[in-house]
């Protein structure tokens, strides 16, 4: 039996090799244990140029099962087209997909894939592969798969230069680095977000974290890791201590993303364990917008104090902001620049808002005065990556002119706001 995981091009990233296909490697590792006799591989399309794309898809070798983990809706159209092509070429092949996009839009996905996995894939991929009955949807619950003791992904599914990068920490001497997840999910409910699945934080055991770091150090000489966890600084004491103990004992450098809810004591501990930088999903500095997007658990004061505390302990801070969120006042550019001047974070990453399919805003656009959302998913990938002149600003939606909070920005105005602040950030050398 041949099983092939297909990794799409991640066309929306300036450099897709700065991140790694963690979940594809994770599920391939689990499938290898479940099907010891199967031939399992990953087919990586990340390095494929647009003009060569068709040729490269045509070179994908035959397999019995093609698997896909569609995290971002921005990949969906490309993946659908790969499925269509391979199904035509290999008539007996079966195409199975899971991931956030599938969780959010299962009805749509059922039209493109033979079978879909809704929820975690630890058991469902196996079931979908083995199932002989006419069943499309394989559903499992995250509560039954707590992530605690699951194996770490084997990186040997891909060549070393596809899983190790020295560009991930280019501001810190370019050590050999890769990314990990020590937890999955998030317990908040920000109304623009789809990455809070499960809606709790499932954290790995200390033993598993240590095993993974030791494997990366021994096999790949990794010196630094990027924690892709939604919340690297866990507010729960026991979970925070567990994670920091593993990182500290491993003597590895790290950076991660987190919320602005972290105490001075936690930041100090993080620094001791090798933390170089934290990206913080502030998203907006306007408290009216924070209320509308259900992020009122932070405010300007808490963000300022977080940045101050990080400075005190020597952790660099990257503030992540989104322009175009519902409720923005007309002076959002001036307010944002003033806030950044006052707080002086080290870096800022500014994105355009995208109503991600499956998010509360996407499900109820009227509530947020959104007139229309573009259903071309290839435009839906602008929430998380850094804006630069070469990147397309999507803004795949439009507000009512007179929104519930007053006069809303037009698409063009949102783009102009982004460009204005981006240029300001460039002048201040605050982007990377
Ligand atoms: S945006 Fe971040 S903090 Fe908010 S729900 Fe999503 S993952 Fe959690």
CSV table of C-alpha atoms and ligand atoms in Angstrom, one decimal:
chain,number,residue,atom,x,y,z
A,1,UNK,CA,0.0,0.0,0.0
A,2,UNK,CA,1.4,3.4,-0.9
A,3,UNK,CA,0.3,6.5,1.0
A,4,UNK,CA,1.5,9.9,-0.1
A,5,UNK,CA,1.0,13.2,1.8
A,6,UNK,CA,0.9,16.1,-0.5
A,7,UNK,CA,2.2,19.5,0.7
A,8,UNK,CA,0.9,22.4,-1.3
A,9,UNK,CA,3.0,25.3,-2.5
A,10,UNK,CA,2.1,27.8,0.3
A,11,UNK,CA,2.0,30.4,-2.4
A,12,UNK,CA,1.1,33.2,0.0
A,13,UNK,CA,4.4,33.0,1.8
A,14,UNK,CA,7.4,35.0,0.6
A,15,UNK,CA,9.6,32.1,1.7
A,16,UNK,CA,7.6,28.9,2.4
A,17,UNK,CA,10.8,27.2,3.8
A,18,UNK,CA,10.8,29.4,6.8
A,19,UNK,CA,8.1,27.1,8.2
A,20,UNK,CA,7.9,23.3,8.0
A,21,UNK,CA,4.9,21.0,7.2
A,22,UNK,CA,4.7,19.8,10.8
A,23,UNK,CA,1.2,18.2,10.7
A,24,UNK,CA,1.9,16.3,7.5
A,25,UNK,CA,5.1,14.8,9.1
A,26,UNK,CA,3.2,14.2,12.4
A,27,UNK,CA,0.4,12.2,10.8
A,28,UNK,CA,2.8,10.4,8.5
A,29,UNK,CA,4.7,9.3,11.6
A,30,UNK,CA,1.5,8.0,13.2
A,31,UNK,CA,0.4,6.2,10.0
A,32,UNK,CA,3.8,4.5,9.8
A,33,UNK,CA,3.2,3.0,13.2
A,34,UNK,CA,-0.3,2.1,12.3
A,35,UNK,CA,0.6,0.6,8.9
A,36,UNK,CA,4.1,-0.8,9.3
A,37,UNK,CA,4.1,-2.5,5.9
A,38,UNK,CA,2.9,0.6,4.0
A,39,UNK,CA,5.2,2.8,1.9
A,40,UNK,CA,4.6,6.3,3.2
A,41,UNK,CA,6.1,9.5,1.8
A,42,UNK,CA,5.6,13.2,1.6
A,43,UNK,CA,5.5,15.0,-1.7
A,44,UNK,CA,6.6,18.6,-1.2
A,45,UNK,CA,5.4,21.2,-3.7
A,46,UNK,CA,6.8,24.2,-1.7
A,47,UNK,CA,9.7,24.8,-3.9
A,48,UNK,CA,7.7,24.7,-7.1
A,49,UNK,CA,7.5,27.9,-9.2
A,50,UNK,CA,4.1,28.9,-10.5
A,51,UNK,CA,5.1,28.3,-14.1
A,52,UNK,CA,6.3,24.8,-13.3
A,53,UNK,CA,3.4,23.9,-11.1
A,54,UNK,CA,1.4,21.7,-13.6
A,55,UNK,CA,4.5,19.9,-14.6
A,56,UNK,CA,5.5,19.1,-11.0
A,57,UNK,CA,2.0,17.9,-10.1
A,58,UNK,CA,2.2,15.6,-13.2
A,59,UNK,CA,5.4,14.2,-11.7
A,60,UNK,CA,3.7,13.1,-8.5
A,61,UNK,CA,4.2,9.3,-8.4
A,62,UNK,CA,1.2,6.9,-8.2
A,63,UNK,CA,-0.1,6.1,-4.8
A,64,UNK,CA,-3.2,4.3,-3.4
A,65,UNK,CA,-4.0,7.0,-1.0
A,66,UNK,CA,-3.2,10.7,-1.3
A,67,UNK,CA,-3.6,12.6,2.0
A,68,UNK,CA,-3.8,16.4,2.6
A,69,UNK,CA,-3.8,18.5,5.7
A,70,UNK,CA,-5.3,21.9,4.7
A,71,UNK,CA,-4.6,24.3,7.5
A,72,UNK,CA,-5.3,27.5,5.6
A,73,UNK,CA,-8.2,28.2,3.2
A,74,UNK,CA,-5.6,30.0,1.0
A,75,UNK,CA,-4.4,26.5,0.0
A,76,UNK,CA,-7.8,25.1,-0.7
A,77,UNK,CA,-8.2,25.9,-4.4
A,78,UNK,CA,-4.8,24.6,-5.2
A,79,UNK,CA,-5.3,21.4,-3.3
A,80,UNK,CA,-8.7,20.9,-5.0
A,81,UNK,CA,-7.0,21.2,-8.4
A,82,UNK,CA,-4.3,18.7,-7.4
A,83,UNK,CA,-7.0,16.2,-6.3
A,84,UNK,CA,-8.9,16.7,-9.6
A,85,UNK,CA,-5.7,16.1,-11.6
A,86,UNK,CA,-4.5,13.0,-9.7
A,87,UNK,CA,-8.0,11.4,-9.6
A,88,UNK,CA,-8.1,11.7,-13.4
A,89,UNK,CA,-4.6,10.3,-13.8
A,90,UNK,CA,-4.8,7.5,-11.2
A,91,UNK,CA,-8.4,6.4,-11.4
A,92,UNK,CA,-8.2,4.1,-8.4
A,93,UNK,CA,-6.5,6.5,-6.0
A,94,UNK,CA,-8.4,7.7,-2.9
A,95,UNK,CA,-8.0,11.3,-1.6
A,96,UNK,CA,-8.5,12.0,2.1
A,97,UNK,CA,-8.2,15.4,3.7
A,98,UNK,CA,-8.3,17.0,7.1
A,99,UNK,CA,-7.1,20.2,8.8
A,100,UNK,CA,-8.6,23.5,9.8
A,101,UNK,CA,-10.2,24.3,6.4
A,102,UNK,CA,-11.8,20.9,6.3
A,103,UNK,CA,-13.1,21.3,9.9
A,104,UNK,CA,-14.6,24.7,9.0
A,105,UNK,CA,-16.1,23.8,5.7
A,106,UNK,CA,-16.8,20.0,5.7
A,107,UNK,CA,-19.8,20.3,3.2
A,108,UNK,CA,-17.7,22.0,0.6
A,109,UNK,CA,-14.7,19.7,1.2
A,110,UNK,CA,-16.8,16.6,0.7
A,111,UNK,CA,-17.4,17.7,-2.9
A,112,UNK,CA,-13.7,17.5,-3.6
A,113,UNK,CA,-12.2,14.7,-1.6
A,114,UNK,CA,-13.3,11.1,-1.4
A,115,UNK,CA,-13.2,11.2,2.4
A,116,UNK,CA,-12.7,13.8,4.9
A,117,UNK,CA,-11.3,13.8,8.5
A,118,UNK,CA,-13.1,16.2,10.8
A,119,UNK,CA,-11.2,16.9,14.1
A,120,UNK,CA,-7.9,15.4,14.9
A,121,UNK,CA,-6.5,12.8,12.5
A,122,UNK,CA,-4.7,10.3,14.9
A,123,UNK,CA,-7.4,7.7,14.5
A,124,UNK,CA,-9.5,9.1,11.6
A,125,UNK,CA,-6.9,8.8,8.8
A,126,UNK,CA,-6.4,5.1,9.7
A,127,UNK,CA,-10.2,4.6,9.7
A,128,UNK,CA,-10.6,6.4,6.4
A,129,UNK,CA,-7.9,4.4,4.8
A,130,UNK,CA,-9.3,1.0,6.0
A,131,UNK,CA,-13.0,1.8,5.5
A,132,UNK,CA,-14.6,-0.2,2.8
A,133,UNK,CA,-18.1,1.2,3.4
A,134,UNK,CA,-19.6,4.1,1.6
A,135,UNK,CA,-18.7,6.7,4.3
A,136,UNK,CA,-17.3,10.2,3.5
A,137,UNK,CA,-16.9,11.8,6.9
A,138,UNK,CA,-14.6,10.5,9.7
A,139,UNK,CA,-15.2,12.5,12.8
A,140,UNK,CA,-13.3,12.4,16.0
A,141,UNK,CA,-13.2,14.6,19.1
A,142,UNK,CA,-10.1,16.4,20.3
A,143,UNK,CA,-11.0,15.4,23.9
A,144,UNK,CA,-10.3,11.8,23.0
A,145,UNK,CA,-6.8,12.7,21.6
A,146,UNK,CA,-5.2,15.0,24.2
A,147,UNK,CA,-1.9,15.3,22.3
A,148,UNK,CA,-0.1,14.7,25.7
A,149,UNK,CA,1.8,11.5,24.7
A,150,UNK,CA,1.7,11.5,20.9
A,151,UNK,CA,4.9,10.9,19.0
A,152,UNK,CA,7.0,13.7,17.6
A,153,UNK,CA,7.0,14.0,13.8
A,154,UNK,CA,9.9,12.3,12.1
A,155,UNK,CA,11.7,14.8,10.0
A,156,UNK,CA,13.3,12.2,7.8
A,157,UNK,CA,10.3,12.1,5.5
A,158,UNK,CA,11.9,15.2,3.9
A,159,UNK,CA,15.4,16.1,2.9
A,160,UNK,CA,17.3,18.0,5.6
A,161,UNK,CA,17.2,21.3,3.9
A,162,UNK,CA,13.4,21.1,3.8
A,163,UNK,CA,13.0,20.7,7.5
A,164,UNK,CA,16.0,22.8,8.9
A,165,UNK,CA,16.4,26.4,8.2
A,166,UNK,CA,18.9,29.0,9.2
A,167,UNK,CA,16.6,31.8,8.2
A,168,UNK,CA,14.1,31.3,11.0
A,169,UNK,CA,16.4,33.1,13.5
A,170,UNK,CA,18.2,35.4,11.1
A,171,UNK,CA,18.1,38.2,13.6
A,172,UNK,CA,19.8,36.0,16.2
A,173,UNK,CA,22.9,34.8,14.3
A,174,UNK,CA,21.1,32.3,12.1
A,175,UNK,CA,21.4,29.1,14.2
A,176,UNK,CA,20.1,25.9,12.7
A,177,UNK,CA,16.4,25.9,13.5
A,178,UNK,CA,13.0,24.2,12.9
A,179,UNK,CA,9.5,24.5,14.3
A,180,UNK,CA,7.7,22.4,16.8
A,181,UNK,CA,4.2,22.4,18.5
A,182,UNK,CA,4.3,21.6,22.2
A,183,UNK,CA,0.6,22.3,22.4
A,184,UNK,CA,-2.4,22.6,20.1
A,185,UNK,CA,-5.5,24.7,20.4
A,186,UNK,CA,-6.4,27.8,22.4
A,187,UNK,CA,-9.1,28.5,25.0
A,188,UNK,CA,-9.9,32.1,23.8
A,189,UNK,CA,-12.7,32.8,21.2
A,190,UNK,CA,-11.5,35.8,19.2
A,191,UNK,CA,-14.1,36.3,16.6
A,192,UNK,CA,-11.8,36.5,13.6
A,193,UNK,CA,-9.9,33.2,14.5
A,194,UNK,CA,-10.2,29.6,13.3
A,195,UNK,CA,-7.0,28.4,14.9
A,196,UNK,CA,-8.5,27.8,18.4
A,197,UNK,CA,-9.3,24.2,17.6
A,198,UNK,CA,-9.6,22.5,20.0
A,199,UNK,CA,-11.0,25.3,22.1
A,200,UNK,CA,-8.6,24.3,24.9
A,201,UNK,CA,-4.9,24.0,25.2
A,202,UNK,CA,-3.6,20.4,24.8
A,203,UNK,CA,-0.1,20.3,26.0
A,204,UNK,CA,2.6,17.6,25.4
A,205,UNK,CA,4.1,15.8,28.4
A,206,UNK,CA,7.5,17.0,29.5
A,207,UNK,CA,9.0,13.7,28.4
A,208,UNK,CA,7.7,14.1,24.9
A,209,UNK,CA,9.0,17.6,24.6
A,210,UNK,CA,12.4,16.5,25.8
A,211,UNK,CA,12.4,13.6,23.4
A,212,UNK,CA,11.6,15.8,20.4
A,213,UNK,CA,14.2,18.4,21.3
A,214,UNK,CA,16.9,15.8,21.9
A,215,UNK,CA,16.0,14.1,18.6
A,216,UNK,CA,16.4,17.5,16.8
A,217,UNK,CA,19.6,18.3,18.5
A,218,UNK,CA,21.2,14.8,18.0
A,219,UNK,CA,19.9,14.1,14.4
A,220,UNK,CA,19.9,17.6,13.0
A,221,UNK,CA,22.2,19.6,15.2
A,222,UNK,CA,19.3,22.0,15.8
A,223,UNK,CA,20.2,24.9,18.0
A,224,UNK,CA,17.0,26.9,18.1
A,225,UNK,CA,13.3,26.1,17.8
A,226,UNK,CA,10.2,28.1,16.9
A,227,UNK,CA,7.3,27.2,19.1
A,228,UNK,CA,4.2,27.4,16.8
A,229,UNK,CA,1.9,26.9,19.7
A,230,UNK,CA,-0.9,29.5,19.7
A,231,UNK,CA,0.0,30.4,23.3
A,232,UNK,CA,3.6,29.6,24.2
A,233,UNK,CA,3.4,31.3,27.6
A,234,UNK,CA,0.6,29.2,29.1
A,235,UNK,CA,-1.4,31.1,31.8
A,236,UNK,CA,-1.9,27.8,33.7
A,237,UNK,CA,1.0,27.5,36.1
A,238,UNK,CA,1.5,23.7,35.9
A,239,UNK,CA,1.5,23.7,32.1
A,240,UNK,CA,3.7,26.7,31.9
A,241,UNK,CA,6.2,25.2,34.4
A,242,UNK,CA,6.2,21.9,32.4
A,243,UNK,CA,7.0,23.6,29.2
A,244,UNK,CA,9.7,25.9,30.6
A,245,UNK,CA,11.3,22.9,32.4
A,246,UNK,CA,11.6,21.0,29.2
A,247,UNK,CA,13.0,24.0,27.3
A,248,UNK,CA,15.4,24.9,30.2
A,249,UNK,CA,16.8,21.4,30.6
A,250,UNK,CA,17.3,21.1,26.8
A,251,UNK,CA,19.4,24.3,26.7
A,252,UNK,CA,18.0,25.3,23.4
A,253,UNK,CA,17.2,28.8,22.1
A,254,UNK,CA,13.6,29.5,21.2
A,255,UNK,CA,11.0,32.0,20.1
A,256,UNK,CA,7.3,31.6,20.0
A,257,UNK,CA,3.9,33.3,19.8
A,258,UNK,CA,1.7,34.2,22.7
A,259,UNK,CA,-0.9,36.6,24.1
A,260,UNK,CA,-0.2,39.8,26.0
A,261,UNK,CA,-1.4,38.0,29.1
A,262,UNK,CA,2.0,37.0,30.7
A,263,UNK,CA,3.4,38.1,34.0
A,264,UNK,CA,6.9,39.6,34.6
A,265,UNK,CA,7.7,36.4,36.5
A,266,UNK,CA,6.7,34.2,33.6
A,267,UNK,CA,8.7,36.3,31.1
A,268,UNK,CA,11.7,36.2,33.4
A,269,UNK,CA,11.4,32.4,33.5
A,270,UNK,CA,11.0,32.2,29.8
A,271,UNK,CA,14.2,34.3,29.3
A,272,UNK,CA,16.1,31.9,31.6
A,273,UNK,CA,15.1,29.0,29.5
A,274,UNK,CA,16.5,30.5,26.3
A,275,UNK,CA,13.6,32.6,24.9
A,276,UNK,CA,14.8,35.2,22.5
A,277,UNK,CA,11.6,36.6,21.1
A,278,UNK,CA,7.9,36.5,21.5
A,279,UNK,CA,5.3,37.4,18.9
A,280,UNK,CA,2.3,38.8,20.5
A,281,UNK,CA,-1.1,38.7,18.8
A,282,UNK,CA,-2.2,42.2,19.9
A,283,UNK,CA,-4.0,42.6,16.5
A,284,UNK,CA,-5.4,46.1,17.4
A,285,UNK,CA,-4.5,48.8,19.8
A,286,UNK,CA,-8.1,50.2,19.8
A,287,UNK,CA,-10.2,49.0,22.7
A,288,UNK,CA,-13.4,49.5,20.8
A,289,UNK,CA,-12.2,47.0,18.2
A,290,UNK,CA,-11.0,44.7,21.0
A,291,UNK,CA,-14.6,44.5,22.3
A,292,UNK,CA,-16.1,43.8,18.9
A,293,UNK,CA,-13.6,41.0,18.1
A,294,UNK,CA,-14.1,39.4,21.6
A,295,UNK,CA,-10.6,40.3,22.7
A,296,UNK,CA,-11.5,42.4,25.6
A,297,UNK,CA,-9.4,40.3,27.9
A,298,UNK,CA,-6.5,42.6,26.9
A,299,UNK,CA,-6.4,46.3,26.8
A,300,UNK,CA,-3.8,49.0,26.1
A,301,UNK,CA,-2.6,49.0,29.7
A,302,UNK,CA,-2.0,45.2,29.7
A,303,UNK,CA,-0.2,45.3,26.4
A,304,UNK,CA,2.0,48.1,27.5
A,305,UNK,CA,2.9,46.4,30.7
A,306,UNK,CA,3.6,43.1,28.7
A,307,UNK,CA,6.0,45.0,26.4
A,308,UNK,CA,7.7,46.8,29.3
A,309,UNK,CA,8.2,43.5,31.2
A,310,UNK,CA,9.6,41.8,28.2
A,311,UNK,CA,12.1,44.7,27.8
A,312,UNK,CA,13.0,44.3,31.5
A,313,UNK,CA,14.0,40.7,31.1
A,314,UNK,CA,15.6,41.1,27.7
A,315,UNK,CA,13.1,39.3,25.4
A,316,UNK,CA,12.5,40.9,22.1
A,317,UNK,CA,8.9,41.5,21.2
A,318,UNK,CA,7.2,41.4,17.8
A,319,UNK,CA,3.7,43.0,17.9
A,320,UNK,CA,1.3,41.4,15.4
A,321,UNK,CA,-1.3,43.8,14.2
A,322,UNK,CA,-4.2,43.5,11.8
A,323,UNK,CA,-5.8,46.5,9.9
A,324,UNK,CA,-9.3,46.3,8.6
A,325,UNK,CA,-10.9,44.7,11.7
A,326,UNK,CA,-14.5,45.7,12.4
A,327,UNK,CA,-14.9,48.9,14.5
A,328,UNK,CA,-11.8,50.7,13.5
A,329,UNK,CA,-11.9,54.4,14.2
A,330,UNK,CA,-11.1,56.8,11.3
A,331,UNK,CA,-7.8,57.7,13.1
A,332,UNK,CA,-6.6,54.1,13.5
A,333,UNK,CA,-3.3,54.9,11.7
A,334,UNK,CA,-2.4,57.8,13.9
A,335,UNK,CA,-3.5,56.0,17.1
A,336,UNK,CA,-1.5,52.9,16.1
A,337,UNK,CA,1.7,54.9,15.4
A,338,UNK,CA,1.3,56.8,18.6
A,339,UNK,CA,1.0,53.6,20.5
A,340,UNK,CA,4.0,52.1,18.8
A,341,UNK,CA,6.0,55.2,19.5
A,342,UNK,CA,5.1,55.0,23.2
A,343,UNK,CA,5.7,51.3,23.7
A,344,UNK,CA,8.7,50.8,21.3
A,345,UNK,CA,8.3,47.1,20.5
A,346,UNK,CA,11.3,45.6,18.6
A,347,UNK,CA,9.3,44.5,15.6
A,348,UNK,CA,5.9,44.8,14.2
A,349,UNK,CA,4.1,42.5,11.8
A,350,UNK,CA,1.1,44.1,10.1
A,351,UNK,CA,-1.5,42.2,8.1
A,352,UNK,CA,-4.7,42.9,6.4
A,353,UNK,CA,-7.9,41.4,7.9
A,354,UNK,CA,-9.3,38.4,6.3
A,355,UNK,CA,-12.7,36.9,7.4
A,356,UNK,CA,-11.4,33.3,7.6
A,357,UNK,CA,-14.0,30.7,6.6
A,358,UNK,CA,-15.5,29.2,9.7
A,359,UNK,CA,-14.6,32.1,12.0
A,360,UNK,CA,-17.5,33.8,13.9
A,361,UNK,CA,-17.1,36.9,11.7
A,362,UNK,CA,-17.4,34.8,8.6
A,363,UNK,CA,-20.4,33.0,9.9
A,364,UNK,CA,-22.3,36.1,10.8
A,365,UNK,CA,-21.0,38.9,8.6
A,366,UNK,CA,-24.1,41.2,9.1
A,367,UNK,CA,-23.3,41.4,12.8
A,368,UNK,CA,-20.0,43.0,11.9
A,369,UNK,CA,-21.4,45.2,9.1
A,370,UNK,CA,-19.8,43.2,6.4
A,371,UNK,CA,-21.6,43.6,3.1
A,372,UNK,CA,-19.9,40.8,1.2
A,373,UNK,CA,-17.1,38.3,1.5
A,374,UNK,CA,-15.2,37.0,-1.5
A,375,UNK,CA,-15.5,33.3,-1.7
A,376,UNK,CA,-12.3,32.9,-3.8
A,377,UNK,CA,-10.3,31.1,-1.1
A,378,UNK,CA,-7.0,31.9,-2.8
A,379,UNK,CA,-7.5,35.5,-1.5
A,380,UNK,CA,-8.0,34.2,2.0
A,381,UNK,CA,-4.5,33.9,3.3
A,382,UNK,CA,-3.5,37.3,4.6
A,383,UNK,CA,-4.0,37.2,8.3
A,384,UNK,CA,-0.7,35.7,9.4
A,385,UNK,CA,2.0,36.7,7.1
A,386,UNK,CA,4.1,39.8,6.9
A,387,UNK,CA,3.1,42.4,4.4
A,388,UNK,CA,5.7,43.5,1.9
A,389,UNK,CA,5.6,45.1,-1.5
A,390,UNK,CA,5.8,41.7,-3.2
A,391,UNK,CA,2.8,40.3,-1.3
A,392,UNK,CA,-0.7,40.8,-2.4
A,393,UNK,CA,-3.0,42.5,0.1
A,394,UNK,CA,-6.2,40.5,-0.1
A,395,UNK,CA,-8.9,42.3,1.9
A,396,UNK,CA,-11.4,39.8,0.4
A,397,UNK,CA,-14.5,41.6,1.8
A,398,UNK,CA,-16.3,44.9,2.1
A,399,UNK,CA,-18.0,46.7,4.9
A,400,UNK,CA,-21.3,48.5,4.7
A,401,UNK,CA,-20.5,52.2,4.2
A,402,UNK,CA,-22.4,53.1,7.4
A,403,UNK,CA,-21.4,50.4,9.8
A,404,UNK,CA,-22.8,49.8,13.3
A,405,UNK,CA,-19.8,51.8,14.7
A,406,UNK,CA,-20.0,54.7,12.2
A,407,UNK,CA,-18.3,55.2,8.8
A,408,UNK,CA,-16.4,52.1,7.9
A,409,UNK,CA,-13.2,52.0,5.8
A,410,UNK,CA,-13.5,50.9,2.2
A,411,UNK,CA,-11.2,48.2,0.8
A,412,UNK,CA,-9.0,50.8,-0.7
A,413,UNK,CA,-8.8,52.8,2.5
A,414,UNK,CA,-7.8,49.7,4.4
A,415,UNK,CA,-5.0,49.0,1.9
A,416,UNK,CA,-3.9,52.6,2.1
A,417,UNK,CA,-3.8,52.4,5.9
A,418,UNK,CA,-1.6,49.3,5.7
A,419,UNK,CA,0.8,50.8,3.2
A,420,UNK,CA,1.1,54.0,5.3
A,421,UNK,CA,2.0,52.1,8.5
A,422,UNK,CA,4.1,49.6,6.7
A,423,UNK,CA,6.2,52.4,5.2
A,424,UNK,CA,6.5,54.0,8.7
A,425,UNK,CA,7.6,50.6,10.1
A,426,UNK,CA,10.2,50.2,7.4
A,427,UNK,CA,11.7,53.6,8.1
A,428,UNK,CA,11.9,52.6,11.8
A,429,UNK,CA,13.5,49.2,10.8
A,430,UNK,CA,10.7,47.4,12.7
A,431,UNK,CA,9.9,44.8,10.2
A,432,UNK,CA,11.6,41.6,9.2
B,1,LIG,S1,-6.4,34.7,17.8
B,1,LIG,FE1,-5.0,33.6,19.2
B,1,LIG,S2,-5.8,34.1,21.2
B,1,LIG,FE2,-7.5,34.5,19.8
B,1,LIG,S3,-8.6,32.6,19.7
B,1,LIG,FE3,-7.2,32.6,18.0
B,1,LIG,S4,-5.4,31.5,18.8
B,1,LIG,FE4,-6.6,32.1,20.6
